[in-house]
XYZ file of C-alpha atoms in Angstrom:
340
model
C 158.892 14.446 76.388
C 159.092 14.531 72.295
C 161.658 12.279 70.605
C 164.297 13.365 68.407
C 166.785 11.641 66.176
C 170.435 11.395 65.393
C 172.367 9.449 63.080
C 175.815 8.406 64.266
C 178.760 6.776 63.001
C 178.177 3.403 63.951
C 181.621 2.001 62.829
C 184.939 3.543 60.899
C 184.547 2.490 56.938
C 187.416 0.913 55.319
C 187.045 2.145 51.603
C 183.817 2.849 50.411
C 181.266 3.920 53.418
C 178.347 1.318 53.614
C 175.200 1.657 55.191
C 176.168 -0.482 58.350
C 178.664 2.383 59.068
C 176.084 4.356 60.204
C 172.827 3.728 62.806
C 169.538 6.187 63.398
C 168.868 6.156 67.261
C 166.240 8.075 68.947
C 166.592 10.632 71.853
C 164.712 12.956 74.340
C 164.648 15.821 73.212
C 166.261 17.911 75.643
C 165.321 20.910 77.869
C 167.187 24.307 77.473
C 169.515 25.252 80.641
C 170.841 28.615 81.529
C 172.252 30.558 78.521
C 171.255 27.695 75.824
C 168.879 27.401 73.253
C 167.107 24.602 71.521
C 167.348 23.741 67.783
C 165.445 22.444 65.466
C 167.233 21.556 62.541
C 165.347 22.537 59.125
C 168.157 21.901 56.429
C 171.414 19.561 56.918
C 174.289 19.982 54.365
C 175.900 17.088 53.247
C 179.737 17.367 51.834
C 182.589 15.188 50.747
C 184.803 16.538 53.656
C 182.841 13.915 56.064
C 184.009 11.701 54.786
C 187.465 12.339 55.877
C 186.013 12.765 59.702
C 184.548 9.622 59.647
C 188.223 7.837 59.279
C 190.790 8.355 62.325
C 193.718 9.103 60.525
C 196.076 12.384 60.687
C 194.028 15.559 59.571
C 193.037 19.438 59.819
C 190.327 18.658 62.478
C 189.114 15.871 64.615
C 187.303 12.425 63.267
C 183.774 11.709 64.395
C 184.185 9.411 67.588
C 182.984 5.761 67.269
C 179.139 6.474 68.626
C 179.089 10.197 68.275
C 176.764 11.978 66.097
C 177.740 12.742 62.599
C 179.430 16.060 61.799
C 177.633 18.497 59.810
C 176.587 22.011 59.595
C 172.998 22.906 59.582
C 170.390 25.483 59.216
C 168.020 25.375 62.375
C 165.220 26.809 63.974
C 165.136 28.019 67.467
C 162.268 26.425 69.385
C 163.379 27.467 72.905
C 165.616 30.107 74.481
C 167.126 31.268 77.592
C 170.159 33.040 76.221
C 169.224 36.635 75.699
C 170.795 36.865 71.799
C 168.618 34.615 70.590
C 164.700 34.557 70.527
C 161.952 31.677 70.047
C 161.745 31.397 66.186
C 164.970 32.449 65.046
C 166.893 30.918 62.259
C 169.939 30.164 62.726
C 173.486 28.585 61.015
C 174.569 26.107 63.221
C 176.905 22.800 63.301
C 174.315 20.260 64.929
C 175.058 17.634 63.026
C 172.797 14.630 61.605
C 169.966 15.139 64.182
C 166.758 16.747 64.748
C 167.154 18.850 67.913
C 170.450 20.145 69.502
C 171.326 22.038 72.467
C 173.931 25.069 72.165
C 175.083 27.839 74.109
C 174.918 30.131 71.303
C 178.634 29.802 70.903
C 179.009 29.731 66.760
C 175.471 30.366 65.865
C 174.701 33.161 63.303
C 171.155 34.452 62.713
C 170.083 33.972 59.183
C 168.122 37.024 57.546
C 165.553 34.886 55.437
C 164.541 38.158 53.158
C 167.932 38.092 51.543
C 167.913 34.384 49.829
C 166.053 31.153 50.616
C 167.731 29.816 53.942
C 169.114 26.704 52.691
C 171.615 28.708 50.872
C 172.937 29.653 54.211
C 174.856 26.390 53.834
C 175.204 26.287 50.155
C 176.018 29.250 47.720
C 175.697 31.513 50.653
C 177.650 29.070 53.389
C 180.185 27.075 53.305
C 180.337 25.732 49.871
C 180.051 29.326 48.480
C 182.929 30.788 50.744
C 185.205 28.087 49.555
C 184.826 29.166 46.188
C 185.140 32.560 46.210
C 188.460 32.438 48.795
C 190.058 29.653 47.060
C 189.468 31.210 43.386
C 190.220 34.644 44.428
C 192.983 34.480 46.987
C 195.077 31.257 45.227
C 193.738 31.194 41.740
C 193.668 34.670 41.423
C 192.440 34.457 37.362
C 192.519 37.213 35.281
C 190.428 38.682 32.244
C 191.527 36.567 29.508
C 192.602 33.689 31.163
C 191.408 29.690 31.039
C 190.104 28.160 34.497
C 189.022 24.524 34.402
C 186.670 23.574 37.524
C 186.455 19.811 38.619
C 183.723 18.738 39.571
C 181.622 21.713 37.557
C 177.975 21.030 38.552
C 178.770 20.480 42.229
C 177.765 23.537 45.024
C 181.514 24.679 44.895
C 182.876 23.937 41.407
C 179.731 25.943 39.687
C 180.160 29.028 41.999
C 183.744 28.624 41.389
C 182.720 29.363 37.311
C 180.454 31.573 37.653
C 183.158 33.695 39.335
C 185.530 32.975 37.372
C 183.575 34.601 34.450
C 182.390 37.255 36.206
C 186.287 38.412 36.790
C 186.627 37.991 32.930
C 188.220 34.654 32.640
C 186.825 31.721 30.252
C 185.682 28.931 32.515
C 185.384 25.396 31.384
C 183.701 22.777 33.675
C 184.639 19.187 34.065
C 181.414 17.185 34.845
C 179.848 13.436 35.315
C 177.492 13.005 32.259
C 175.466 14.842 29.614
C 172.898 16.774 31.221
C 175.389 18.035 33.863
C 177.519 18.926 31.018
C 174.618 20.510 29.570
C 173.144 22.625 32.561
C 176.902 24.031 33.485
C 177.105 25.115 30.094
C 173.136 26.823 29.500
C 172.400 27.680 33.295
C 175.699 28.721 34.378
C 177.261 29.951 31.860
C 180.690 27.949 31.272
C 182.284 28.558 28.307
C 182.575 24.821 27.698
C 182.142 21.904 29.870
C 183.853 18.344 29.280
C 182.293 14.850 30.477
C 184.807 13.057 32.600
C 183.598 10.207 31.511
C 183.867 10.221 27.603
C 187.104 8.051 26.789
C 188.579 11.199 24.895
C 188.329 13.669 28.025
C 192.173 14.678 27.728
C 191.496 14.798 23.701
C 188.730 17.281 24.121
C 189.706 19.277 27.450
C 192.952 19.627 24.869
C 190.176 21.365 22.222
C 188.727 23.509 24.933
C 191.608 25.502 26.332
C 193.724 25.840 23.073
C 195.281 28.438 25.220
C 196.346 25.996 27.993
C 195.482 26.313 31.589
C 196.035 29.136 33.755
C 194.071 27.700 37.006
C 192.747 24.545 37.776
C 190.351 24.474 40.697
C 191.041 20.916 42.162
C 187.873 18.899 43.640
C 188.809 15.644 42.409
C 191.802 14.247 41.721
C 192.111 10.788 39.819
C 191.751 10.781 35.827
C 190.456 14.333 36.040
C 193.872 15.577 37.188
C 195.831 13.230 34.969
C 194.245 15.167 32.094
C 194.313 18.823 33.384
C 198.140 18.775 34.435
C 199.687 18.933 30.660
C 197.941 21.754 29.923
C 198.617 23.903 33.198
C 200.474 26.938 31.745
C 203.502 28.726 33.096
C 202.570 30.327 36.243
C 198.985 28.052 36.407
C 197.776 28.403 39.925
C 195.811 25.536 41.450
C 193.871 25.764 44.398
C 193.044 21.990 46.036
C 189.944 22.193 47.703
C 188.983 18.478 47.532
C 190.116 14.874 46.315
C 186.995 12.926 46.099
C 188.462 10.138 43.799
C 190.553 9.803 46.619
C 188.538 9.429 49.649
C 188.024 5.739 49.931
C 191.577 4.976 49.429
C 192.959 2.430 51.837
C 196.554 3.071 51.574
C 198.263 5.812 50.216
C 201.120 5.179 47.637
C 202.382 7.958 45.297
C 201.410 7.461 42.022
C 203.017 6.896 38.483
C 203.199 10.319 37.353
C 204.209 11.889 40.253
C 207.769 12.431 38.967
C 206.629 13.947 35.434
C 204.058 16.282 38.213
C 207.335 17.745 39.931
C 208.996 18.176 36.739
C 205.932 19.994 35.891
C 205.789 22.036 39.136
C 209.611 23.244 38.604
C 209.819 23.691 34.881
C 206.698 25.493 34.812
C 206.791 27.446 37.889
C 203.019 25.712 38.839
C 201.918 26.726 42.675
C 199.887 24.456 44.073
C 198.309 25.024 47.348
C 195.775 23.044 49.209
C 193.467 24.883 51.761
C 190.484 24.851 54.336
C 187.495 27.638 54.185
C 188.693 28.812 57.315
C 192.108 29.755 56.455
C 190.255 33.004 55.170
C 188.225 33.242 57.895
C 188.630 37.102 58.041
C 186.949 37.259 54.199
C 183.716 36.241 55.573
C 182.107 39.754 55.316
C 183.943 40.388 51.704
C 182.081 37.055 51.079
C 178.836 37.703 52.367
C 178.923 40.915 50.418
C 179.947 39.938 47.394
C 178.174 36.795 46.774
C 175.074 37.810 48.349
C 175.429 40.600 45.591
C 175.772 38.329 42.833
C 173.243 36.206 43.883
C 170.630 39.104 44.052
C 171.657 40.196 40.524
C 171.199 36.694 38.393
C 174.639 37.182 38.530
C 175.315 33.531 40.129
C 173.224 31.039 40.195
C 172.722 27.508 42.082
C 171.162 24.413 41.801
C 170.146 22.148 44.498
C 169.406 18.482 45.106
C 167.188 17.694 48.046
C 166.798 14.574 49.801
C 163.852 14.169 52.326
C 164.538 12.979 55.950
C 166.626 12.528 57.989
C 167.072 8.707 57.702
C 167.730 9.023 54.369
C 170.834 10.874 54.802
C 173.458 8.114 54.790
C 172.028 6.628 51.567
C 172.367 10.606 50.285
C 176.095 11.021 51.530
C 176.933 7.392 49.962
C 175.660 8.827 46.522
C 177.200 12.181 46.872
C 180.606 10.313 47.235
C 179.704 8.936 43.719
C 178.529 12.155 42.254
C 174.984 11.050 42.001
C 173.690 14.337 43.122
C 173.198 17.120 41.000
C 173.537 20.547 42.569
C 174.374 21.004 46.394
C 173.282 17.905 48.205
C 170.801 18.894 50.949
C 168.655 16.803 53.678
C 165.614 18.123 54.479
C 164.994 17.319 58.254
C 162.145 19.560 58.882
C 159.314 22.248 58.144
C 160.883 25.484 57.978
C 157.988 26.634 60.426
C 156.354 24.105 62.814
């Protein structure tokens, strides 16, 4: 029997993740039973909500068990099939996780149609990342023509959809990004109005010169500095969707910080509505989604950039640098051929 192989979450991190957290084991590869099919996995998305299942604390879904295979959704090939819905060679969205092969009674899987977009997208501008920026732009940000909306984390899978969007519904959008050329590419390839380097010393100073209008909504990946600067400028009425925290992540303790008070006074005074949310609390705009994007994606009207690391072993090293923003684009593992 051919072996497969899984990475799993060989110990709970305290901070930073490190690469003794996780361990690369091989397997059997399993037979189909009755009503399952076999996967293959092709593509394995990598995103800074792992992070949060790979601690055991209080949150929106259930951590990674000590042992268990990494969480992670996936776009897969079906090798083998005895459930009727399914047929050899299908591709398929899937949630196997960081391994090769994985069993599933078809419960979750969606067939990808690889003549509408490369399939990778199925868990980048098209997936996932892509559905969290058009629900949480759209249904909490809700910008208007005219208006400013800053995007942490700019060059990322969801902050540059969350632009592109953004401009397409007639609203200036200026990025917030991690160096020069990521400043650069937001700007030239996806068409932000501005984009501001979150690390240049003056980064309230010139976010300041970039919305002399003030904010009307701040899409929130990050947290930290990035917020410290932002939250003068929200407007009255500013919406702010809060999608992600990744300054945050590798906190050890949780202690509110200095500006919290002037942030409530700010909230009140101002009227702000802040809302944090999961992809899945607009579950029922998946085929407004699909539509739309797909659409935009067709037309030039969105684009995406993505940053591919090969194998699967090399994933942990890829999710520790994604934590620190060394990818550029959606962070992707390539596991496997898309055809054997």
């Amino acid at each position: 029997m051919s072996q497969g192989q899984r990475i799993v979450l060989a110990s709970r991190p305290v901070g930073e993740p490190k690469p003794s957290d996780f361990r690369l084991e091989t397997f059997a590869v399993p037979t189909p039973g009755q009503g399952e099919v076999l996967l293959r996995t092709i593509w394995l998305s990598l995103d800074p909500y792992m992070r949060g299942r790979m601690s055991d604390g209080p949150s929106y879904a259930q951590p990674v068990p000590v042992g268990g295979v990494m969480e992670a959704g996936t776009v897969s090939e079906v090798v083998a099939s005895n459930n009727p819905n399914f047929a050899k060679g299908d591709i398929v969205l899937s949630r196997a996780g960081w391994q090769t092969h994985a069993l599933s009674d078809g419960a979750g899987l969606r067939k990808i149609d690889p003549n509408i977009a490369p399939i990778s997208t199925a868990v980048g501008v098209l997936g996932m990342p892509g559905m969290t920026a058009y629900t949480g732009l759209l249904e909490i940000g809700q910008p208007k023509p005219g208006e400013t909306v800053v995007v942490a984390a700019a060059s990322g899978a969801v902050g540059s959809a969350v632009g592109q969007i953004a401009k397409i519904k007639g609203a200036r959008a200026i990025g917030i990004a991690g160096g020069k050329d990521k400043c650069d590419y937001v700007k030239n390839e996806f068409g932000f109005d501005d984009c501001i380097d979150h690390r240049d010393p003056d980064l309230a100073a010139k976010l300041k010169a970039a919305c002399p209008k003030g904010i009307d909504v701040y899409f929130e990946n990050v947290g930290g500095p990035v917020f410290e600067a932002v939250f003068p400028l929200l407007n009255n009425f500013a919406r702010m969707p809060v999608c992600g925290l990744i300054a945050h992540y590798n906190d050890t303790q949780s202690v509110a910080p200095k500006w919290a008070g002037a942030l409530m006074r700010h909230v009140l005074t101002k009227r702000l509505t802040i809302r944090g949310f999961i992809v899945s609390d607009f579950a029922a705009r998946h085929g407004d989604f699909l539509r739309d994007m797909s659409g935009w994606v067709r037309d030039g009207k969105v684009k995406y950039k993505e940053f591919v690391t090969e194998g699967l072993e090399n994933a942990p090293d890829a999710f520790m640098g994604l934590l620190k923003g060394a990818n550029f684009g959606k962070q992707l593992v390539r596991v496997g051929p898309d055809k054997l």
